[in-house]
Coordinates of C-alpha atoms in Angstrom, one line a residue:
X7 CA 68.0 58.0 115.7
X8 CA 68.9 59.6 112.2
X9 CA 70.2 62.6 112.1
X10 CA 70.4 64.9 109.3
X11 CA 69.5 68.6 108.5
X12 CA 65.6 67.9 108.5
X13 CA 65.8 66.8 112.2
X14 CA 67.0 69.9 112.8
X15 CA 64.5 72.0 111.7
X16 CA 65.5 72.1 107.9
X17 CA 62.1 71.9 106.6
X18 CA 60.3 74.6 108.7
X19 CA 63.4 76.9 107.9
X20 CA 63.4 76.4 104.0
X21 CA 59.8 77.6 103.8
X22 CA 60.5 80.7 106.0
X23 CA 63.6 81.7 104.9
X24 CA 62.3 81.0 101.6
X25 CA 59.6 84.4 102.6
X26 CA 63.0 86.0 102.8
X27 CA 64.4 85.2 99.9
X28 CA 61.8 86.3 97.3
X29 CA 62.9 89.9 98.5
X30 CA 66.2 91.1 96.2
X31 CA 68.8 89.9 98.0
X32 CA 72.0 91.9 99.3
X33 CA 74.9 92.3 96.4
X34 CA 74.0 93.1 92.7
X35 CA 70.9 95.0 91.7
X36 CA 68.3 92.2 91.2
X37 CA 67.3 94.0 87.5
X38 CA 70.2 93.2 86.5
X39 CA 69.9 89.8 86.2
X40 CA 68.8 87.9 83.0
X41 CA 65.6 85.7 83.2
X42 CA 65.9 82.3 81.9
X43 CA 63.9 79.6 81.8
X44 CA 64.4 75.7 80.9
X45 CA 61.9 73.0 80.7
X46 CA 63.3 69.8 82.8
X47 CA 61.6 67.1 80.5
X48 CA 63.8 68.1 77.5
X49 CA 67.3 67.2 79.5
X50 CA 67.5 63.1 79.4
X51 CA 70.3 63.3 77.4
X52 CA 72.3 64.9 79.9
X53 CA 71.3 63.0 83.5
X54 CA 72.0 59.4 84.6
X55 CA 69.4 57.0 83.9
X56 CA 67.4 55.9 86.6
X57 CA 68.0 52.6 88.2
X58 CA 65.8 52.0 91.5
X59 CA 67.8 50.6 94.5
X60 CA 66.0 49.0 97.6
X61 CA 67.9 47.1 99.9
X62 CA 65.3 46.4 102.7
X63 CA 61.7 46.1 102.2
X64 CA 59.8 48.8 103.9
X65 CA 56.8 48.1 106.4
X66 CA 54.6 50.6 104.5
X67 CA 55.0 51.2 100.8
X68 CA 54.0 54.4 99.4
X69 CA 51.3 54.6 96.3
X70 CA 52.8 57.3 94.8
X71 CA 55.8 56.8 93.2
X72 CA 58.3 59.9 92.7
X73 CA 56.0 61.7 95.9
X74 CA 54.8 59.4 98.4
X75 CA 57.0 58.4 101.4
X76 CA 57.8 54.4 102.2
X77 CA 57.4 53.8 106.2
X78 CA 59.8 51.7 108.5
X79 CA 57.7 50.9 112.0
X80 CA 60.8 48.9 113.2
X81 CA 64.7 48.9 112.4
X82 CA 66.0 46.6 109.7
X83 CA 67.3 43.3 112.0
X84 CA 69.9 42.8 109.4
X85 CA 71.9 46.4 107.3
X86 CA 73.6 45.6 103.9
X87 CA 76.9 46.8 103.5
X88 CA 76.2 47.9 100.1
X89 CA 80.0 49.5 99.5
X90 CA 82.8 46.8 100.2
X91 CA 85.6 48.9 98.6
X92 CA 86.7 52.2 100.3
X93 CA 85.7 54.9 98.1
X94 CA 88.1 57.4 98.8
X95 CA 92.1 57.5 97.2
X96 CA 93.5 59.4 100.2
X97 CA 92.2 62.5 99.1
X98 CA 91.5 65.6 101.1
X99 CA 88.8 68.1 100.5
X100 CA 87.1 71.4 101.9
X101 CA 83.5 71.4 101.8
X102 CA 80.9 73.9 102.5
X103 CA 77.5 73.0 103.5
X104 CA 74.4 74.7 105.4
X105 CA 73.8 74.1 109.5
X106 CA 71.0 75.4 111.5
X107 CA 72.7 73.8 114.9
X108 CA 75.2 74.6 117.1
X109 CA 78.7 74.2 115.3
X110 CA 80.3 70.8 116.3
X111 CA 83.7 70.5 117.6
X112 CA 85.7 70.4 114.3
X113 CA 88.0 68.2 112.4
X114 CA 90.8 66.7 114.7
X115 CA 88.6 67.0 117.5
X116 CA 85.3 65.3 116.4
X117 CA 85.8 61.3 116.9
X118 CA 82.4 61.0 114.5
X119 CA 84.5 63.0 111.4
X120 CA 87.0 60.5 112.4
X121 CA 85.5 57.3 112.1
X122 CA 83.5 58.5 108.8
X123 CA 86.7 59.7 107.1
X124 CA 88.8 56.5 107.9
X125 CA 85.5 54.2 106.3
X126 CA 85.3 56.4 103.2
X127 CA 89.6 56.5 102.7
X128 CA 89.4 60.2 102.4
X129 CA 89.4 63.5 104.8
X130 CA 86.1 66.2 104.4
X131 CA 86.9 69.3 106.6
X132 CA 83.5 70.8 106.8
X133 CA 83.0 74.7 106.9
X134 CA 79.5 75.6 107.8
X135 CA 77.3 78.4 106.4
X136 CA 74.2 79.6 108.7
X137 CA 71.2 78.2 107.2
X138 CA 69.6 81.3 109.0
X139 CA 71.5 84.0 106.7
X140 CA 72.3 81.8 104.0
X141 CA 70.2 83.2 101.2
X142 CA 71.9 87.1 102.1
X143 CA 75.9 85.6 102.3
X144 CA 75.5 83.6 99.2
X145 CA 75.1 86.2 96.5
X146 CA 78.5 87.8 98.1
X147 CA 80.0 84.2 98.6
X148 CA 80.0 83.5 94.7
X149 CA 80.7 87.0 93.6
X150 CA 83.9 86.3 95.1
X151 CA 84.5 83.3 93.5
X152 CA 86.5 81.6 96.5
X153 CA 84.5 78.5 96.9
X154 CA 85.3 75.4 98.5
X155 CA 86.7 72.2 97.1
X156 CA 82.4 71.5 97.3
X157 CA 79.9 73.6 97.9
X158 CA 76.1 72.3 98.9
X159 CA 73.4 74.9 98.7
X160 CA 69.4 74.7 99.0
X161 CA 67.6 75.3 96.0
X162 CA 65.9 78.0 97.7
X163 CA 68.9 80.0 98.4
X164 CA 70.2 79.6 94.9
X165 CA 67.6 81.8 94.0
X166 CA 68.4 84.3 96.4
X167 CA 71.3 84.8 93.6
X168 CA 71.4 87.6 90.8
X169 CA 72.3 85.3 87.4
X170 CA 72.9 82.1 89.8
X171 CA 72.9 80.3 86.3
X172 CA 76.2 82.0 85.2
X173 CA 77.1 82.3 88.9
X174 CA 77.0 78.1 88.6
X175 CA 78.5 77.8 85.4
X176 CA 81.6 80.2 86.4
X177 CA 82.4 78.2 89.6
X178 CA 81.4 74.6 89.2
X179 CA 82.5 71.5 86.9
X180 CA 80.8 70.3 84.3
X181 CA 79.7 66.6 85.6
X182 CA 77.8 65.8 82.3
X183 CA 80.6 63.4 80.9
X184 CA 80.6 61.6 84.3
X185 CA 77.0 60.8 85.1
X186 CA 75.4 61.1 81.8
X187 CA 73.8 57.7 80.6
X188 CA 73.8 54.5 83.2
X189 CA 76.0 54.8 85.7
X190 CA 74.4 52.0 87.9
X191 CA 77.2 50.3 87.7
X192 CA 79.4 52.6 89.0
X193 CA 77.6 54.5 90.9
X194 CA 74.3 52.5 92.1
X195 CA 73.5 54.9 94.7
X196 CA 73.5 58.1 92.4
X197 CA 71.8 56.3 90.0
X198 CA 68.7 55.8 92.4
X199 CA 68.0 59.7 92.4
X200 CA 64.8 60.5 91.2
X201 CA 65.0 62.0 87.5
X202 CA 63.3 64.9 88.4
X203 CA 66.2 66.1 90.9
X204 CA 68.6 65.6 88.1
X205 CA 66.7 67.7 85.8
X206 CA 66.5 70.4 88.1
X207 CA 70.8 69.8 88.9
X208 CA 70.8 71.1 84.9
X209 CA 72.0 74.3 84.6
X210 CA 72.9 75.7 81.3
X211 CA 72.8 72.9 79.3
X212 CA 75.6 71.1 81.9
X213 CA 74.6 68.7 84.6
X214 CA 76.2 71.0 87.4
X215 CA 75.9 68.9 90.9
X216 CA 74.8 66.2 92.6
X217 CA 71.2 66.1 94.3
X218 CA 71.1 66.4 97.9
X219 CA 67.6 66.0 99.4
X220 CA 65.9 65.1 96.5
X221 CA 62.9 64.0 97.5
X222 CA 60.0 66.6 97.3
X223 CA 59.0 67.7 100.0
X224 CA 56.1 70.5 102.1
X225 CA 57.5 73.5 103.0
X226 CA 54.7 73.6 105.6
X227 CA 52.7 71.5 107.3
X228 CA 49.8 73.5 109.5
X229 CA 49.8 71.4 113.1
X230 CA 47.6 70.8 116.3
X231 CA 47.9 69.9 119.2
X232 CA 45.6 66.7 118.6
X233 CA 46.0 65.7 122.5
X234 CA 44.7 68.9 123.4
X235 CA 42.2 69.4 120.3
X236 CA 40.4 66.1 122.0
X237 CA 40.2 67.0 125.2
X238 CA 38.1 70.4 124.6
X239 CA 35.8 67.9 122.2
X240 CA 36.9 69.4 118.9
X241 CA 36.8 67.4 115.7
X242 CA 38.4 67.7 112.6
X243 CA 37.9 71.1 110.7
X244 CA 36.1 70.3 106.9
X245 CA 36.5 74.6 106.7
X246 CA 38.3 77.4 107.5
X247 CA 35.2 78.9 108.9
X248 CA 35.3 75.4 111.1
X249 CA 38.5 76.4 111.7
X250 CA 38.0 79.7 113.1
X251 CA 34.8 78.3 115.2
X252 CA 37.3 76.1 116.8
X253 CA 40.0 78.2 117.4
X254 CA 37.3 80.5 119.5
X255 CA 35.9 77.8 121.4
X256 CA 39.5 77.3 122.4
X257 CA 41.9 80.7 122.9
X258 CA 41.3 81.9 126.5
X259 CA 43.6 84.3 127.6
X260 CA 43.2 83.9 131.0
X261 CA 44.3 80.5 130.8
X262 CA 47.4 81.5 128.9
X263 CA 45.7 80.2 125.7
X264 CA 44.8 80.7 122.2
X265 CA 44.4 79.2 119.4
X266 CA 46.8 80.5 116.2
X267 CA 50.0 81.3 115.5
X268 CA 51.2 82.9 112.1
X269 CA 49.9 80.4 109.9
X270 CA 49.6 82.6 106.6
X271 CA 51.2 81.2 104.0
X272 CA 50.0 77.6 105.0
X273 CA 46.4 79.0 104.8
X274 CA 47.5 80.6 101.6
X275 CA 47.7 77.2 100.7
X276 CA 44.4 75.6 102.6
X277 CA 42.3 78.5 100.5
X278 CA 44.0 77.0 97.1
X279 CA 46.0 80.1 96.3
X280 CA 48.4 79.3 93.4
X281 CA 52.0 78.9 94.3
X282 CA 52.6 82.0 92.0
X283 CA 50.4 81.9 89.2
X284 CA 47.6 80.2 87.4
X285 CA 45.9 80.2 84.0
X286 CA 42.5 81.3 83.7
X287 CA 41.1 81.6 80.0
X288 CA 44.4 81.8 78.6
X289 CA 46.0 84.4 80.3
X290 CA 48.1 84.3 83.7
X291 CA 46.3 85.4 86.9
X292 CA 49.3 85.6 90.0
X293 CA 48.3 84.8 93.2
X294 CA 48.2 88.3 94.8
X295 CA 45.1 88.8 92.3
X296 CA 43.1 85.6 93.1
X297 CA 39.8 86.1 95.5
X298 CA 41.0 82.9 97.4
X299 CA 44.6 85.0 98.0
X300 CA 41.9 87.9 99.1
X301 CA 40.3 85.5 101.4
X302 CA 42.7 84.4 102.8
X303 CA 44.2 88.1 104.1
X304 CA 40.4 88.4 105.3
X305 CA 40.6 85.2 107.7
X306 CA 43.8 86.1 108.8
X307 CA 42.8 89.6 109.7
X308 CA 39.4 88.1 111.3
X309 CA 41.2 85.7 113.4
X310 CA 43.6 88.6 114.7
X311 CA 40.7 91.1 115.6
X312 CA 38.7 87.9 117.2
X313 CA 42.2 87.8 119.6
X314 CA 42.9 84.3 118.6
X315 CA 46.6 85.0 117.5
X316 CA 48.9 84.4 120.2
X317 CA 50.5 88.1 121.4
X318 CA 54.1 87.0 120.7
X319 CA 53.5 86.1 117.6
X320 CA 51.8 89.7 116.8
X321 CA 54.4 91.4 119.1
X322 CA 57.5 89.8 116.4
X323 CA 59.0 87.4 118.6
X324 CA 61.5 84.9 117.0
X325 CA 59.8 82.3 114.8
X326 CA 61.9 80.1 117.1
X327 CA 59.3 81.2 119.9
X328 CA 56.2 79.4 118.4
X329 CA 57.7 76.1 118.6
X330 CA 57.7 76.6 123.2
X331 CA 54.4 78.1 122.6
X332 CA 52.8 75.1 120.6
X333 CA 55.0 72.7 122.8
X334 CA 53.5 74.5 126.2
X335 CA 50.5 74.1 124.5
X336 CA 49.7 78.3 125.2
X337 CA 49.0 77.8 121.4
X338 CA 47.9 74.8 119.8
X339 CA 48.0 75.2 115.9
X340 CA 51.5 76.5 114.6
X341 CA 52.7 75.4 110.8
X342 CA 56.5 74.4 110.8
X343 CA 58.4 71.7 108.3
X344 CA 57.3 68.3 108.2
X345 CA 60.3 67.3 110.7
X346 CA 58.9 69.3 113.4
X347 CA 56.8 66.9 114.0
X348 CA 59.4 64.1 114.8
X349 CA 61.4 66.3 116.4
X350 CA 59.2 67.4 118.8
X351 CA 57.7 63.7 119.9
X352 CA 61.1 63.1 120.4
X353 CA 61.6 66.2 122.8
X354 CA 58.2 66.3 124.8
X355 CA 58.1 61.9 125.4
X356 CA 60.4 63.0 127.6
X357 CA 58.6 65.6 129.3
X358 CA 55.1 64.6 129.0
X359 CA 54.0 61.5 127.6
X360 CA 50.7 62.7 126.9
X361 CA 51.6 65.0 124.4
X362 CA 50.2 64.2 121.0
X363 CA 50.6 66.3 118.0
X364 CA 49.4 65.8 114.3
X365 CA 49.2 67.8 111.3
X366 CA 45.3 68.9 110.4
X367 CA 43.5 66.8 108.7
X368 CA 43.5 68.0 104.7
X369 CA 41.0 70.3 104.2
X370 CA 40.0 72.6 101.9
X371 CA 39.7 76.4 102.7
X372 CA 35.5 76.5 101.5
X373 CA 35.0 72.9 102.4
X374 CA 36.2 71.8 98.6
X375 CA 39.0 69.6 97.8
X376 CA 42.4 71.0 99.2
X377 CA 45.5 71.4 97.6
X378 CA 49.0 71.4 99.2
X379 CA 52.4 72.6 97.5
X380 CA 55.0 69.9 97.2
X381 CA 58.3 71.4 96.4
X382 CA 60.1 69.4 94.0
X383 CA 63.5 71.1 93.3
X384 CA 66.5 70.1 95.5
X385 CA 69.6 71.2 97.0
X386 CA 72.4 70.7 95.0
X387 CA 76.1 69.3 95.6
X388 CA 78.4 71.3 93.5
X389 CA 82.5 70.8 92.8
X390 CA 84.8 73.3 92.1
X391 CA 85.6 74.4 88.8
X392 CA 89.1 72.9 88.0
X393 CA 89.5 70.0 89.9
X394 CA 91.3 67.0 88.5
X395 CA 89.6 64.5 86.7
X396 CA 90.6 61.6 89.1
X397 CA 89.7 64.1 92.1
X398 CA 86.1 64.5 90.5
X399 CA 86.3 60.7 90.4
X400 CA 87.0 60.4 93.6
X401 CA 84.0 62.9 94.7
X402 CA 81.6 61.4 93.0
X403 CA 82.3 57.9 94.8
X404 CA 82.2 60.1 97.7
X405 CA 78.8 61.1 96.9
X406 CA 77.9 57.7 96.0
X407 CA 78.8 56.2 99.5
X408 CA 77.0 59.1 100.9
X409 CA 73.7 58.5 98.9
X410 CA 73.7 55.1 100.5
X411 CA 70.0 54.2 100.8
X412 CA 68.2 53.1 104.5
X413 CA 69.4 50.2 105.5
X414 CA 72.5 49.8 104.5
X415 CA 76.1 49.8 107.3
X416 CA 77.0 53.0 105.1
X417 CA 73.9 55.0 106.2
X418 CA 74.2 54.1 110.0
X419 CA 77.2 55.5 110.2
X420 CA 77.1 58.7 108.8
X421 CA 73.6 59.3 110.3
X422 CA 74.4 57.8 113.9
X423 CA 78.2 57.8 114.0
X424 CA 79.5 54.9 116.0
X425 CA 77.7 52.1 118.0
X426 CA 78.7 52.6 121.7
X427 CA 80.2 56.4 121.5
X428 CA 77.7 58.4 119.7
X429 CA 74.4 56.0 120.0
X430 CA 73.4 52.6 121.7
X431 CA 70.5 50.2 120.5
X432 CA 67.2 50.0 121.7
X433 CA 65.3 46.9 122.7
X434 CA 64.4 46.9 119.2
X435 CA 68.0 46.9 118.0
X436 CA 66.8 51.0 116.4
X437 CA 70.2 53.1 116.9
X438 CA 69.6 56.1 120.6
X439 CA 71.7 58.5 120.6
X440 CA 73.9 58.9 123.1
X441 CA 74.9 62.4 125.1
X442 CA 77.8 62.4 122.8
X443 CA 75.7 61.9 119.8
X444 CA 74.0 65.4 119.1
X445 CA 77.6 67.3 120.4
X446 CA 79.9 65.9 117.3
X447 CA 77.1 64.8 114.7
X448 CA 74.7 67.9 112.6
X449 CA 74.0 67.6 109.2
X450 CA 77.0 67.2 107.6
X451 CA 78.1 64.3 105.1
X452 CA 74.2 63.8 104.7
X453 CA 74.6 66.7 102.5
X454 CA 76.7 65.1 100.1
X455 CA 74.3 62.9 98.5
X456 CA 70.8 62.1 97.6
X457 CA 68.4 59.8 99.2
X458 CA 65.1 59.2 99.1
X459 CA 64.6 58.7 103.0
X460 CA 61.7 56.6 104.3
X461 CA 60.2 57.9 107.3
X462 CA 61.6 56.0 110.5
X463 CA 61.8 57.6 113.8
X464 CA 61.9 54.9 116.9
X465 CA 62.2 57.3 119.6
X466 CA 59.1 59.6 118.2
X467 CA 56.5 58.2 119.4
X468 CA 54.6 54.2 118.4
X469 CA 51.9 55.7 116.4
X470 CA 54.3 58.0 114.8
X471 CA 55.4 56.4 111.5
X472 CA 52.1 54.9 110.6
X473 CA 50.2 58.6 111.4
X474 CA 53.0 60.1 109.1
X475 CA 53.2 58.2 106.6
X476 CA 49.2 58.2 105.7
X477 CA 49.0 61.5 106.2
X478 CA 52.1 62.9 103.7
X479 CA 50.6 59.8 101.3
X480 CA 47.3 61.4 101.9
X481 CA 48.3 65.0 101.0
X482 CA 50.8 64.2 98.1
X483 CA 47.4 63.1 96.3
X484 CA 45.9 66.4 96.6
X485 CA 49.5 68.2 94.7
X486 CA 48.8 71.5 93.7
X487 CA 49.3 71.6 90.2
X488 CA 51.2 74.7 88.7
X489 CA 51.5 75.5 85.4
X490 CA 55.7 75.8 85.2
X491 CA 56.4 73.2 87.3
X492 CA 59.2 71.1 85.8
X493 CA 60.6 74.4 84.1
X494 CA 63.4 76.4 85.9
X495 CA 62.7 80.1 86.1
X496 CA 65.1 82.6 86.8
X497 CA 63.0 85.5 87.0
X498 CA 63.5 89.1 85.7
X499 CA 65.2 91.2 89.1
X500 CA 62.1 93.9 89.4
X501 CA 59.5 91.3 88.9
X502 CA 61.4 89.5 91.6
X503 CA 61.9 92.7 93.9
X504 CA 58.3 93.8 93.9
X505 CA 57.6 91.0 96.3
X506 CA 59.2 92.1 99.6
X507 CA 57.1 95.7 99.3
X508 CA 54.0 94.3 98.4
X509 CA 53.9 91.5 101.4
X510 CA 55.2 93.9 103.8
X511 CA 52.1 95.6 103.3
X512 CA 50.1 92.7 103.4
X513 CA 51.6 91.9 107.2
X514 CA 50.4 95.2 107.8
X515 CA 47.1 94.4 106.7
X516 CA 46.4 90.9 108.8
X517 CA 47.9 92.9 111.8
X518 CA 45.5 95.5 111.9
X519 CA 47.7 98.3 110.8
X520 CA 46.5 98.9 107.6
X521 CA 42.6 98.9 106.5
X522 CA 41.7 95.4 104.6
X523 CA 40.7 97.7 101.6
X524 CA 43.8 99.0 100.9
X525 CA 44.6 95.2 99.7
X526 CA 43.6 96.5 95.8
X527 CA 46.0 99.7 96.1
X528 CA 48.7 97.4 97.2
X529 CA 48.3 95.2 94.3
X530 CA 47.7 98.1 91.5
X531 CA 51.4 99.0 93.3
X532 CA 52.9 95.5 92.8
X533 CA 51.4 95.1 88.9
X534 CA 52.9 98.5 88.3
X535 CA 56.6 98.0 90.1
X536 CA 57.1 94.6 88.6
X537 CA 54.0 92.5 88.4
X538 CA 53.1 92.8 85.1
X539 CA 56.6 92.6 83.7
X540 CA 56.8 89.6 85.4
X541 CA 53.9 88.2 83.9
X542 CA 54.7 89.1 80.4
X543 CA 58.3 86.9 81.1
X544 CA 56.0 83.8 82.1
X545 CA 53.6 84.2 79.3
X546 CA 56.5 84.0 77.1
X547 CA 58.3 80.9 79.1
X548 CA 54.4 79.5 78.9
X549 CA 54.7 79.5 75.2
X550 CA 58.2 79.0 74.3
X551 CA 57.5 75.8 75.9
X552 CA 54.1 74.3 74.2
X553 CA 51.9 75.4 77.5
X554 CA 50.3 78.4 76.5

């Protein structure tokens, strides 16, 4: 079984932490910040050139290249080991990366760091940041300036930073001598990044980090319980008034029942909202002042008055709640991160091997064609402003080993640690973890490098990998398509401040304390504390870049 930071939830947390984040952050005054913007297409000069690598041929092949997932329904029989020469010199380095799990037992104590460091010829003494609080420690983490030998970070929580562009270029080295050009000699494994994640790893006119995760990816995916769904008779949705029929004929709180969880900002995305803003008849429109955003604020609040939000969920409980809720099945559509759904199979086979979950079918909010939000900028593997030459060197084989695609000996180990102690084979040779496994091995050196992963999960479920792979292929067709995407934006503080106030009052809306017609006061607020500065910025980043 792999493990890596999307098994542990990664996915579900980027998209709601990323709620958090969008308000100004603890540390500098957000206005102070200076909005930038760069377009990623005009930065070839400064990233690798891309040079595929595919060392085992997958089972399912994706049909859309740069989006689409490839699909593994069985382990490789044989693994290439793709990296015959330690990478490491003997070096010895402090890294910092994101967890959502419990902390493992650390360096010295961990037989998984252990074996990983001796196969690489170098020692990685991980600190761990809460991927929980992340986006509020980082602003004061780089004020100080006393970062690790390497430092990963999500893309989202970047954000969360006033100036993270001079934040980046203050703390971390310059990598554009190093990886410019083809490296796929010297690096094969880096070299098989996607462009794209290299354009975004651009920051001032330097190729700052490495890509980690660099494959784009849903923030949310809206789920049902499909085993459940079929047994009250109920088909696919084509609506979100089918929707709402549905989730009636279900919720019963007598049973301990109902249908919904808070699944806002996925509907945001089922009704076609823009992601922030679109162009209608040459002039920007943000998503707050769309009718679909309007409509979408209406269904919620409808579905809330019809009783078919589950009480927790209206009462605040931990977002870590709806997960036992939707796995209990007291409600039975949640939206988490795409790994949920692995993650759970995994959990409830053991418990009940009836359970069946699957994302909804794609739908449109008014019956049209949907549209779902792929989220194309990574998380990025930065090194510390000052460090040798031959120690950069010696990272960036580092990174290389650890961007080792499926397949190869390299990836079995740091995903699964050692055969025997941390996981045992299958009858179909697939890597099990052990009880050991989980205690030493989170998300770790995964962090360090950039893969394109192919979904593979033996211990989800048999119809697992085929259901997932069709359905992400399905939905990466239906991209929304957003007029900055490929252009970095780092927004002006107030535009970026006015957020927090304006949703806050939104949540009031769908949860019945505030009348649905104050929706147009609370946007007259928003234009007027930020809203329309903000769109002013992006008209200019619009036409300073040939997309006006």
């Amino acid at each position: 079984m792999t493990q890596s930071p999307t098994r542990r939830g990664f996915l579900g947390l980027v998209a709601l932490t990323a709620l958090s984040a969008c308000a100004a952050p603890a540390g500098p005054k957000p206005g102070a910040a200076k909005a930038t913007a760069a377009a990623m297409d005009k930065l070839t000069a400064l990233i690798p050139k891309y040079v595929p690598l595919q060392v085992v041929k997958p089972d399912i092949t994706s049909s859309v290249p740069g989006f689409g997932r490839d699909g593994f329904l069985k382990y490789p029989a044989t693994l290439v080991d793709s990296i015959t020469a330690k990478p490491g010199k003997g070096g010895s380095y402090k890294v910092m990366v994101p967890t959502w799990s419990p902390l493992p037992p650390p360096l010295g104590s961990n037989s998984y760091y252990d074996a990983v460091n001796t196969d690489i010829g170098a020692t990685i003494d991980f600190n761990y940041l809460d991927g929980m609080t992340i986006h509020e420690k980082l602003p004061t983490l780089l004020a100080g300036g006393d970062v690790a030998d390497v430092t990963t970070v999500p893309g989202w929580a970047l954000t969360a930073v006033p100036d993270y562009s001079k934040a980046v270029d203050g703390l971390f080295e310059d990598l554009t001598p190093y990886l410019a050009g083809d490296i796929s000699t010297k690096y094969p494994a880096l070299a098989a990044i996607p462009t794209l994640a290299w354009q975004y790893s651009v920051f001032g006119g330097k190729l700052k980090a490495v890509p980690a995760w660099p494959t784009p990816m849903f923030g949310l995916v809206l789920f049902h319980r499909k085993d459940l769904w079929d047994k009250y008779g109920l088909t696919a949705p084509k609506s979100a008034d089918e929707l709402f029929e549905m989730g009636k004929q279900v919720t019963d709180p007598k049973e301990k029942r109902w249908a919904f969880g808070d699944i806002f900002e996925i509907m945001r995305e089922i009704f076609r909202v823009p992601r922030k803003w679109r162009k209608d008849g040459g002039k920007l429109v943000h998503a707050y002042e769309t009718p679909e955003y309007e409509a979408t604020v209406a269904w919620m609040r409808k579905i809330v008055d019809n009783g078919l939000v589950h009480p927790n969920v209206l009462s605040a409980k931990q977002a870590a709640d709806a997960k036992e809720l939707f796995k209990s099945g007291q409600m039975l559509v949640t939206s988490d991160g795409f790994s949920f759904w692995a993650e759970t199979l995994i959990q409830m086979s053991k418990e009940n091997p009836d359970f069946w979950m699957e994302p909804v079918p794609i739908f449109g909010g008014d019956g049209g064609k949907p549209e779902y939000r792929v989220n194309q900028d990574p998380s990025y593997t930065f090194i510390k402003k000052g460090t040798p030459k031959e120690k950069i060197e010696e990272l960036l084989g580092l990174f290389n080993y650890f961007s080792s695609p499926f397949g190869t000996q390299e990836q079995l180990l740091f995903n699964n640690g050692v055969e025997g102690k941390h996981f045992t084979r299958d009858a179909t040779g697939a890597p099990q973890q052990t009880e050991l496994g989980p205690k030493e091995i989170v998300g770790s050196y995964v962090w360090l490098g950039g893969r394109v992963d192919p979904i593979f999960e033996s211990q989800a479920h048999p119809n697992y990998v085929q259901a997932a792979t069709t359905w992400w292929n399905s939905a990466v067709q239906v991209r929304h398509q957003d007029p900055f995407d490929g252009i970095r934006v780092q927004e002006p503080g107030d535009f970026t401040a006015a957020v927090k106030p304006f949703e806050d009052k939104v949540t009031d809306i769908i949860r019945g304390r505030r009348d649905v017609s104050t929706l147009s006061q609370a946007i007259d607020e928003w234009r007027k504390g930020g809203g329309d500065a903000g769109r002013e910025f992006y008209q200019k980043v619009l036409t300073d870049n040939g997309r006006a």
